[in-house]
Amino acid sequence: MANLQVRDIDDRLYEALKRRAELEHRSISQEVVLLIENYLAHDTKGSEQKTLGFLELSGSWIDDRTPEKIVKEIRSSRTKNTSGSKTDELFD
């Protein structure tokens, strides 16, 4: 069996790992091996599919109008807010 040595682990991370191993009645080494096994067994292809599906949904849409025409329509549909007593050129 191969050996693995990990250096420069943050003290807080080591203490958390140690507590978790104690709670599960395992050695730190056993806990690390189990964590790595669980991580590697995780369905990464399913995650990739979900990511690709999300990216597909969040992509651009097809529209015959030019970007300038779309912006013009959006701006023309806006109404001016007159509820404030003071006007602010930045937001008007």
mmCIF file of N, CA, C and O in Angstrom:
data_model
loop_
_atom_site.group_PDB
_atom_site.id
_atom_site.type_symbol
_atom_site.label_atom_id
_atom_site.label_comp_id
_atom_site.label_asym_id
_atom_site.label_seq_id
_atom_site.Cartn_x
_atom_site.Cartn_y
_atom_site.Cartn_z
ATOM 1 N N MET A 1 0.829 -1.178 0.000
ATOM 2 C CA MET A 1 0.000 0.000 0.000
ATOM 3 C C MET A 1 0.878 1.247 0.000
ATOM 4 O O MET A 1 1.930 1.276 0.612
ATOM 5 N N ALA A 2 0.409 2.277 -0.678
ATOM 6 C CA ALA A 2 1.172 3.520 -0.773
ATOM 7 C C ALA A 2 0.994 4.362 0.485
ATOM 8 O O ALA A 2 0.003 4.230 1.209
ATOM 9 N N ASN A 3 1.967 5.213 0.745
ATOM 10 C CA ASN A 3 1.900 6.164 1.856
ATOM 11 C C ASN A 3 1.736 7.563 1.286
ATOM 12 O O ASN A 3 2.250 7.865 0.210
ATOM 13 N N LEU A 4 1.067 8.406 2.041
ATOM 14 C CA LEU A 4 0.873 9.797 1.635
ATOM 15 C C LEU A 4 1.172 10.688 2.819
ATOM 16 O O LEU A 4 0.655 10.481 3.919
ATOM 17 N N GLN A 5 2.029 11.666 2.600
ATOM 18 C CA GLN A 5 2.352 12.614 3.659
ATOM 19 C C GLN A 5 1.885 13.987 3.206
ATOM 20 O O GLN A 5 2.176 14.425 2.095
ATOM 21 N N VAL A 6 1.163 14.660 4.078
ATOM 22 C CA VAL A 6 0.644 15.993 3.751
ATOM 23 C C VAL A 6 1.316 16.989 4.682
ATOM 24 O O VAL A 6 1.318 16.811 5.901
ATOM 25 N N ARG A 7 1.850 18.042 4.112
ATOM 26 C CA ARG A 7 2.562 19.044 4.908
ATOM 27 C C ARG A 7 1.799 20.362 4.927
ATOM 28 O O ARG A 7 0.970 20.621 4.069
ATOM 29 N N ASP A 8 2.131 21.163 5.914
ATOM 30 C CA ASP A 8 1.624 22.540 6.029
ATOM 31 C C ASP A 8 0.103 22.619 6.087
ATOM 32 O O ASP A 8 -0.508 23.442 5.416
ATOM 33 N N ILE A 9 -0.506 21.772 6.887
ATOM 34 C CA ILE A 9 -1.951 21.842 7.103
ATOM 35 C C ILE A 9 -2.217 22.893 8.169
ATOM 36 O O ILE A 9 -1.567 22.916 9.207
ATOM 37 N N ASP A 10 -3.170 23.741 7.902
ATOM 38 C CA ASP A 10 -3.567 24.765 8.863
ATOM 39 C C ASP A 10 -3.998 24.091 10.166
ATOM 40 O O ASP A 10 -4.665 23.046 10.149
ATOM 41 N N ASP A 11 -3.623 24.671 11.294
ATOM 42 C CA ASP A 11 -3.939 24.084 12.601
ATOM 43 C C ASP A 11 -5.439 23.885 12.797
ATOM 44 O O ASP A 11 -5.878 22.872 13.346
ATOM 45 N N ARG A 12 -6.225 24.861 12.349
ATOM 46 C CA ARG A 12 -7.689 24.738 12.510
ATOM 47 C C ARG A 12 -8.232 23.578 11.693
ATOM 48 O O ARG A 12 -9.103 22.842 12.138
ATOM 49 N N LEU A 13 -7.716 23.390 10.494
ATOM 50 C CA LEU A 13 -8.144 22.278 9.653
ATOM 51 C C LEU A 13 -7.763 20.950 10.301
ATOM 52 O O LEU A 13 -8.565 20.013 10.352
ATOM 53 N N TYR A 14 -6.556 20.872 10.826
ATOM 54 C CA TYR A 14 -6.106 19.643 11.477
ATOM 55 C C TYR A 14 -6.973 19.320 12.692
ATOM 56 O O TYR A 14 -7.371 18.169 12.893
ATOM 57 N N GLU A 15 -7.271 20.332 13.499
ATOM 58 C CA GLU A 15 -8.104 20.110 14.692
ATOM 59 C C GLU A 15 -9.509 19.663 14.304
ATOM 60 O O GLU A 15 -10.094 18.797 14.951
ATOM 61 N N ALA A 16 -10.061 20.240 13.254
ATOM 62 C CA ALA A 16 -11.391 19.836 12.784
ATOM 63 C C ALA A 16 -11.361 18.392 12.300
ATOM 64 O O ALA A 16 -12.274 17.605 12.585
ATOM 65 N N LEU A 17 -10.324 18.032 11.583
ATOM 66 C CA LEU A 17 -10.167 16.659 11.104
ATOM 67 C C LEU A 17 -10.013 15.698 12.273
ATOM 68 O O LEU A 17 -10.617 14.621 12.302
ATOM 69 N N LYS A 18 -9.242 16.100 13.257
ATOM 70 C CA LYS A 18 -9.019 15.278 14.451
ATOM 71 C C LYS A 18 -10.337 15.061 15.204
ATOM 72 O O LYS A 18 -10.658 13.933 15.606
ATOM 73 N N ARG A 19 -11.118 16.136 15.389
ATOM 74 C CA ARG A 19 -12.417 16.009 16.077
ATOM 75 C C ARG A 19 -13.357 15.087 15.314
ATOM 76 O O ARG A 19 -14.046 14.253 15.890
ATOM 77 N N ARG A 20 -13.381 15.241 14.002
ATOM 78 C CA ARG A 20 -14.265 14.398 13.181
ATOM 79 C C ARG A 20 -13.861 12.930 13.299
ATOM 80 O O ARG A 20 -14.718 12.054 13.423
ATOM 81 N N ALA A 21 -12.570 12.662 13.269
ATOM 82 C CA ALA A 21 -12.089 11.283 13.401
ATOM 83 C C ALA A 21 -12.460 10.717 14.762
ATOM 84 O O ALA A 21 -12.907 9.565 14.862
ATOM 85 N N GLU A 22 -12.323 11.517 15.803
ATOM 86 C CA GLU A 22 -12.691 11.053 17.149
ATOM 87 C C GLU A 22 -14.172 10.749 17.246
ATOM 88 O O GLU A 22 -14.571 9.732 17.836
ATOM 89 N N LEU A 23 -14.998 11.605 16.662
ATOM 90 C CA LEU A 23 -16.455 11.382 16.691
ATOM 91 C C LEU A 23 -16.845 10.095 15.978
ATOM 92 O O LEU A 23 -17.822 9.441 16.345
ATOM 93 N N GLU A 24 -16.096 9.743 14.959
ATOM 94 C CA GLU A 24 -16.397 8.536 14.170
ATOM 95 C C GLU A 24 -15.594 7.323 14.645
ATOM 96 O O GLU A 24 -15.656 6.268 14.018
ATOM 97 N N HIS A 25 -14.832 7.495 15.724
ATOM 98 C CA HIS A 25 -14.015 6.417 16.291
ATOM 99 C C HIS A 25 -13.041 5.851 15.266
ATOM 100 O O HIS A 25 -12.901 4.640 15.106
ATOM 101 N N ARG A 26 -12.376 6.768 14.562
ATOM 102 C CA ARG A 26 -11.367 6.380 13.585
ATOM 103 C C ARG A 26 -10.081 7.152 13.874
ATOM 104 O O ARG A 26 -10.102 8.195 14.523
ATOM 105 N N SER A 27 -9.007 6.652 13.308
ATOM 106 C CA SER A 27 -7.758 7.411 13.378
ATOM 107 C C SER A 27 -7.843 8.544 12.355
ATOM 108 O O SER A 27 -8.691 8.527 11.457
ATOM 109 N N ILE A 28 -6.959 9.496 12.502
ATOM 110 C CA ILE A 28 -6.946 10.600 11.538
ATOM 111 C C ILE A 28 -6.643 10.060 10.145
ATOM 112 O O ILE A 28 -7.261 10.468 9.161
ATOM 113 N N SER A 29 -5.731 9.121 10.061
ATOM 114 C CA SER A 29 -5.382 8.520 8.774
ATOM 115 C C SER A 29 -6.595 7.843 8.137
ATOM 116 O O SER A 29 -6.866 8.008 6.943
ATOM 117 N N GLN A 30 -7.328 7.067 8.933
ATOM 118 C CA GLN A 30 -8.532 6.398 8.415
ATOM 119 C C GLN A 30 -9.567 7.423 7.945
ATOM 120 O O GLN A 30 -10.225 7.233 6.924
ATOM 121 N N GLU A 31 -9.703 8.503 8.705
ATOM 122 C CA GLU A 31 -10.680 9.535 8.350
ATOM 123 C C GLU A 31 -10.300 10.215 7.036
ATOM 124 O O GLU A 31 -11.151 10.444 6.177
ATOM 125 N N VAL A 32 -9.026 10.504 6.869
ATOM 126 C CA VAL A 32 -8.563 11.140 5.636
ATOM 127 C C VAL A 32 -8.805 10.222 4.441
ATOM 128 O O VAL A 32 -9.295 10.666 3.395
ATOM 129 N N VAL A 33 -8.488 8.947 4.584
ATOM 130 C CA VAL A 33 -8.701 7.995 3.494
ATOM 131 C C VAL A 33 -10.185 7.930 3.147
ATOM 132 O O VAL A 33 -10.565 7.960 1.960
ATOM 133 N N LEU A 34 -11.050 7.882 4.141
ATOM 134 C CA LEU A 34 -12.491 7.822 3.898
ATOM 135 C C LEU A 34 -12.984 9.094 3.202
ATOM 136 O O LEU A 34 -13.781 9.026 2.261
ATOM 137 N N LEU A 35 -12.512 10.245 3.635
ATOM 138 C CA LEU A 35 -12.906 11.503 3.004
ATOM 139 C C LEU A 35 -12.486 11.539 1.534
ATOM 140 O O LEU A 35 -13.248 11.962 0.662
ATOM 141 N N ILE A 36 -11.274 11.095 1.266
ATOM 142 C CA ILE A 36 -10.795 11.078 -0.124
ATOM 143 C C ILE A 36 -11.617 10.097 -0.958
ATOM 144 O O ILE A 36 -12.025 10.413 -2.085
ATOM 145 N N GLU A 37 -11.877 8.906 -0.419
ATOM 146 C CA GLU A 37 -12.683 7.913 -1.145
ATOM 147 C C GLU A 37 -14.066 8.462 -1.457
ATOM 148 O O GLU A 37 -14.569 8.309 -2.574
ATOM 149 N N ASN A 38 -14.703 9.083 -0.457
ATOM 150 C CA ASN A 38 -16.045 9.636 -0.667
ATOM 151 C C ASN A 38 -16.035 10.749 -1.706
ATOM 152 O O ASN A 38 -16.937 10.843 -2.538
ATOM 153 N N TYR A 39 -15.015 11.577 -1.652
ATOM 154 C CA TYR A 39 -14.928 12.665 -2.625
ATOM 155 C C TYR A 39 -14.754 12.119 -4.042
ATOM 156 O O TYR A 39 -15.428 12.560 -4.977
ATOM 157 N N LEU A 40 -13.859 11.153 -4.200
ATOM 158 C CA LEU A 40 -13.590 10.611 -5.530
ATOM 159 C C LEU A 40 -14.757 9.781 -6.063
ATOM 160 O O LEU A 40 -14.933 9.666 -7.274
ATOM 161 N N ALA A 41 -15.554 9.214 -5.175
ATOM 162 C CA ALA A 41 -16.707 8.417 -5.598
ATOM 163 C C ALA A 41 -17.899 9.296 -5.963
ATOM 164 O O ALA A 41 -18.854 8.827 -6.565
ATOM 165 N N HIS A 42 -17.828 10.571 -5.603
ATOM 166 C CA HIS A 42 -18.923 11.494 -5.892
ATOM 167 C C HIS A 42 -19.181 11.535 -7.396
ATOM 168 O O HIS A 42 -18.260 11.516 -8.196
ATOM 169 N N ASP A 43 -20.435 11.608 -7.768
ATOM 170 C CA ASP A 43 -20.821 11.600 -9.173
ATOM 171 C C ASP A 43 -20.453 12.934 -9.830
ATOM 172 O O ASP A 43 -21.258 13.842 -9.905
ATOM 173 N N THR A 44 -19.227 13.031 -10.320
ATOM 174 C CA THR A 44 -18.799 14.282 -10.945
ATOM 175 C C THR A 44 -19.438 14.475 -12.312
ATOM 176 O O THR A 44 -19.644 15.597 -12.745
ATOM 177 N N LYS A 45 -19.789 13.383 -12.987
ATOM 178 C CA LYS A 45 -20.447 13.528 -14.284
ATOM 179 C C LYS A 45 -21.820 14.154 -14.117
ATOM 180 O O LYS A 45 -22.235 14.970 -14.932
ATOM 181 N N GLY A 46 -22.536 13.788 -13.064
ATOM 182 C CA GLY A 46 -23.836 14.404 -12.806
ATOM 183 C C GLY A 46 -23.694 15.885 -12.547
ATOM 184 O O GLY A 46 -24.494 16.693 -13.025
ATOM 185 N N SER A 47 -22.668 16.260 -11.821
ATOM 186 C CA SER A 47 -22.415 17.674 -11.549
ATOM 187 C C SER A 47 -22.079 18.419 -12.834
ATOM 188 O O SER A 47 -22.531 19.539 -13.044
ATOM 189 N N GLU A 48 -21.298 17.778 -13.682
ATOM 190 C CA GLU A 48 -20.940 18.409 -14.955
ATOM 191 C C GLU A 48 -22.180 18.611 -15.818
ATOM 192 O O GLU A 48 -22.343 19.659 -16.442
ATOM 193 N N GLN A 49 -23.068 17.611 -15.837
ATOM 194 C CA GLN A 49 -24.300 17.728 -16.620
ATOM 195 C C GLN A 49 -25.170 18.862 -16.111
ATOM 196 O O GLN A 49 -25.757 19.615 -16.891
ATOM 197 N N LYS A 50 -25.265 18.991 -14.780
ATOM 198 C CA LYS A 50 -26.062 20.067 -14.200
ATOM 199 C C LYS A 50 -25.465 21.420 -14.557
ATOM 200 O O LYS A 50 -26.186 22.366 -14.881
ATOM 201 N N THR A 51 -24.152 21.518 -14.510
ATOM 202 C CA THR A 51 -23.489 22.773 -14.861
ATOM 203 C C THR A 51 -23.731 23.123 -16.322
ATOM 204 O O THR A 51 -24.069 24.262 -16.651
ATOM 205 N N LEU A 52 -23.588 22.151 -17.207
ATOM 206 C CA LEU A 52 -23.816 22.402 -18.625
ATOM 207 C C LEU A 52 -25.269 22.784 -18.890
ATOM 208 O O LEU A 52 -25.546 23.668 -19.707
ATOM 209 N N GLY A 53 -26.199 22.130 -18.182
ATOM 210 C CA GLY A 53 -27.614 22.475 -18.319
ATOM 211 C C GLY A 53 -27.891 23.896 -17.882
ATOM 212 O O GLY A 53 -28.635 24.636 -18.537
ATOM 213 N N PHE A 54 -27.279 24.294 -16.775
ATOM 214 C CA PHE A 54 -27.456 25.661 -16.293
ATOM 215 C C PHE A 54 -26.894 26.662 -17.292
ATOM 216 O O PHE A 54 -27.524 27.671 -17.608
ATOM 217 N N LEU A 55 -25.697 26.389 -17.792
ATOM 218 C CA LEU A 55 -25.081 27.298 -18.749
ATOM 219 C C LEU A 55 -25.913 27.406 -20.026
ATOM 220 O O LEU A 55 -26.017 28.477 -20.626
ATOM 221 N N GLU A 56 -26.527 26.309 -20.415
ATOM 222 C CA GLU A 56 -27.385 26.327 -21.599
ATOM 223 C C GLU A 56 -28.609 27.210 -21.367
ATOM 224 O O GLU A 56 -29.018 27.975 -22.232
ATOM 225 N N LEU A 57 -29.182 27.114 -20.173
ATOM 226 C CA LEU A 57 -30.356 27.928 -19.846
ATOM 227 C C LEU A 57 -30.016 29.400 -19.693
ATOM 228 O O LEU A 57 -30.843 30.270 -19.951
ATOM 229 N N SER A 58 -28.820 29.696 -19.244
ATOM 230 C CA SER A 58 -28.459 31.078 -18.978
ATOM 231 C C SER A 58 -27.757 31.741 -20.155
ATOM 232 O O SER A 58 -27.246 32.841 -20.031
ATOM 233 N N GLY A 59 -27.749 31.088 -21.283
ATOM 234 C CA GLY A 59 -27.091 31.655 -22.452
ATOM 235 C C GLY A 59 -27.901 32.782 -23.062
ATOM 236 O O GLY A 59 -28.932 33.207 -22.554
ATOM 237 N N SER A 60 -27.439 33.274 -24.191
ATOM 238 C CA SER A 60 -28.136 34.372 -24.856
ATOM 239 C C SER A 60 -29.359 33.832 -25.594
ATOM 240 O O SER A 60 -29.478 32.651 -25.859
ATOM 241 N N TRP A 61 -30.254 34.731 -25.928
ATOM 242 C CA TRP A 61 -31.452 34.355 -26.644
ATOM 243 C C TRP A 61 -31.350 34.826 -28.082
ATOM 244 O O TRP A 61 -30.538 35.664 -28.427
ATOM 245 N N ILE A 62 -32.206 34.301 -28.915
ATOM 246 C CA ILE A 62 -32.216 34.679 -30.315
ATOM 247 C C ILE A 62 -33.259 35.771 -30.496
ATOM 248 O O ILE A 62 -34.407 35.638 -30.054
ATOM 249 N N ASP A 63 -32.864 36.848 -31.138
ATOM 250 C CA ASP A 63 -33.754 37.973 -31.360
ATOM 251 C C ASP A 63 -33.347 38.624 -32.677
ATOM 252 O O ASP A 63 -32.157 38.788 -32.949
ATOM 253 N N ASP A 64 -34.334 38.975 -33.495
ATOM 254 C CA ASP A 64 -34.045 39.593 -34.786
ATOM 255 C C ASP A 64 -33.662 41.065 -34.655
ATOM 256 O O ASP A 64 -33.097 41.645 -35.579
ATOM 257 N N ARG A 65 -33.966 41.653 -33.495
ATOM 258 C CA ARG A 65 -33.667 43.071 -33.295
ATOM 259 C C ARG A 65 -32.178 43.272 -33.024
ATOM 260 O O ARG A 65 -31.519 42.406 -32.475
ATOM 261 N N THR A 66 -31.696 44.449 -33.361
ATOM 262 C CA THR A 66 -30.302 44.783 -33.058
ATOM 263 C C THR A 66 -30.216 45.165 -31.583
ATOM 264 O O THR A 66 -31.226 45.551 -30.970
ATOM 265 N N PRO A 67 -29.022 45.084 -30.987
ATOM 266 C CA PRO A 67 -28.880 45.508 -29.584
ATOM 267 C C PRO A 67 -29.329 46.958 -29.376
ATOM 268 O O PRO A 67 -29.964 47.284 -28.371
ATOM 269 N N GLU A 68 -29.037 47.815 -30.349
ATOM 270 C CA GLU A 68 -29.439 49.214 -30.236
ATOM 271 C C GLU A 68 -30.961 49.360 -30.182
ATOM 272 O O GLU A 68 -31.510 50.149 -29.409
ATOM 273 N N LYS A 69 -31.648 48.574 -30.999
ATOM 274 C CA LYS A 69 -33.121 48.617 -31.029
ATOM 275 C C LYS A 69 -33.687 48.113 -29.696
ATOM 276 O O LYS A 69 -34.649 48.685 -29.167
ATOM 277 N N ILE A 70 -33.109 47.069 -29.151
ATOM 278 C CA ILE A 70 -33.575 46.536 -27.867
ATOM 279 C C ILE A 70 -33.400 47.572 -26.773
ATOM 280 O O ILE A 70 -34.318 47.818 -25.980
ATOM 281 N N VAL A 71 -32.228 48.213 -26.730
ATOM 282 C CA VAL A 71 -31.968 49.242 -25.720
ATOM 283 C C VAL A 71 -32.947 50.400 -25.880
ATOM 284 O O VAL A 71 -33.490 50.912 -24.903
ATOM 285 N N LYS A 72 -33.176 50.808 -27.117
ATOM 286 C CA LYS A 72 -34.108 51.913 -27.379
ATOM 287 C C LYS A 72 -35.519 51.570 -26.877
ATOM 288 O O LYS A 72 -36.183 52.394 -26.249
ATOM 289 N N GLU A 73 -35.965 50.341 -27.117
ATOM 290 C CA GLU A 73 -37.296 49.922 -26.660
ATOM 291 C C GLU A 73 -37.375 49.886 -25.135
ATOM 292 O O GLU A 73 -38.378 50.276 -24.547
ATOM 293 N N ILE A 74 -36.322 49.419 -24.509
ATOM 294 C CA ILE A 74 -36.308 49.382 -23.041
ATOM 295 C C ILE A 74 -36.376 50.789 -22.478
ATOM 296 O O ILE A 74 -37.166 51.081 -21.579
ATOM 297 N N ARG A 75 -35.564 51.684 -23.029
ATOM 298 C CA ARG A 75 -35.546 53.064 -22.537
ATOM 299 C C ARG A 75 -36.869 53.771 -22.782
ATOM 300 O O ARG A 75 -37.327 54.537 -21.949
ATOM 301 N N SER A 76 -37.486 53.519 -23.898
ATOM 302 C CA SER A 76 -38.746 54.204 -24.204
ATOM 303 C C SER A 76 -39.898 53.687 -23.341
ATOM 304 O O SER A 76 -40.884 54.389 -23.127
ATOM 305 N N SER A 77 -39.757 52.472 -22.810
ATOM 306 C CA SER A 77 -40.825 51.917 -21.978
ATOM 307 C C SER A 77 -40.726 52.365 -20.518
ATOM 308 O O SER A 77 -41.655 52.163 -19.738
ATOM 309 N N ARG A 78 -39.637 52.979 -20.157
ATOM 310 C CA ARG A 78 -39.453 53.438 -18.780
ATOM 311 C C ARG A 78 -40.260 54.695 -18.513
ATOM 312 O O ARG A 78 -40.480 55.514 -19.400
ATOM 313 N N THR A 79 -40.670 54.843 -17.261
ATOM 314 C CA THR A 79 -41.359 56.063 -16.850
ATOM 315 C C THR A 79 -40.468 56.812 -15.886
ATOM 316 O O THR A 79 -39.692 56.207 -15.140
ATOM 317 N N LYS A 80 -40.607 58.109 -15.887
ATOM 318 C CA LYS A 80 -39.782 58.940 -15.015
ATOM 319 C C LYS A 80 -40.365 58.930 -13.615
ATOM 320 O O LYS A 80 -41.563 59.103 -13.423
ATOM 321 N N ASN A 81 -39.521 58.745 -12.617
ATOM 322 C CA ASN A 81 -39.946 58.741 -11.219
ATOM 323 C C ASN A 81 -40.063 60.177 -10.740
ATOM 324 O O ASN A 81 -39.085 60.909 -10.696
ATOM 325 N N THR A 82 -41.270 60.568 -10.365
ATOM 326 C CA THR A 82 -41.488 61.932 -9.883
ATOM 327 C C THR A 82 -41.817 61.951 -8.403
ATOM 328 O O THR A 82 -42.230 62.971 -7.873
ATOM 329 N N SER A 83 -41.632 60.829 -7.722
ATOM 330 C CA SER A 83 -41.981 60.770 -6.290
ATOM 331 C C SER A 83 -40.979 61.492 -5.424
ATOM 332 O O SER A 83 -41.312 61.951 -4.329
ATOM 333 N N GLY A 84 -39.752 61.649 -5.858
ATOM 334 C CA GLY A 84 -38.738 62.336 -5.066
ATOM 335 C C GLY A 84 -38.840 63.842 -5.265
ATOM 336 O O GLY A 84 -39.203 64.334 -6.317
ATOM 337 N N SER A 85 -38.544 64.596 -4.239
ATOM 338 C CA SER A 85 -38.631 66.054 -4.335
ATOM 339 C C SER A 85 -37.402 66.639 -5.013
ATOM 340 O O SER A 85 -37.477 67.680 -5.632
ATOM 341 N N LYS A 86 -36.270 65.980 -4.890
ATOM 342 C CA LYS A 86 -35.042 66.477 -5.463
ATOM 343 C C LYS A 86 -34.645 65.563 -6.630
ATOM 344 O O LYS A 86 -34.725 64.356 -6.523
ATOM 345 N N THR A 87 -34.251 66.146 -7.725
ATOM 346 C CA THR A 87 -33.840 65.332 -8.862
ATOM 347 C C THR A 87 -32.351 65.076 -8.803
ATOM 348 O O THR A 87 -31.577 65.903 -8.315
ATOM 349 N N ASP A 88 -31.984 63.944 -9.273
ATOM 350 C CA ASP A 88 -30.575 63.559 -9.299
ATOM 351 C C ASP A 88 -30.257 63.183 -10.738
ATOM 352 O O ASP A 88 -30.774 62.215 -11.260
ATOM 353 N N GLU A 89 -29.417 63.979 -11.386
ATOM 354 C CA GLU A 89 -29.131 63.764 -12.796
ATOM 355 C C GLU A 89 -28.563 62.380 -13.070
ATOM 356 O O GLU A 89 -28.747 61.840 -14.137
ATOM 357 N N LEU A 90 -27.888 61.816 -12.093
ATOM 358 C CA LEU A 90 -27.292 60.494 -12.298
ATOM 359 C C LEU A 90 -28.348 59.431 -12.536
ATOM 360 O O LEU A 90 -28.164 58.516 -13.323
ATOM 361 N N PHE A 91 -29.500 59.544 -11.860
ATOM 362 C CA PHE A 91 -30.533 58.524 -11.966
ATOM 363 C C PHE A 91 -31.724 58.955 -12.796
ATOM 364 O O PHE A 91 -32.684 58.213 -12.923
ATOM 365 N N ASP A 92 -31.738 60.153 -13.331
ATOM 366 C CA ASP A 92 -32.865 60.619 -14.158
ATOM 367 C C ASP A 92 -32.625 60.340 -15.611
ATOM 368 O O ASP A 92 -31.593 60.235 -16.111
#
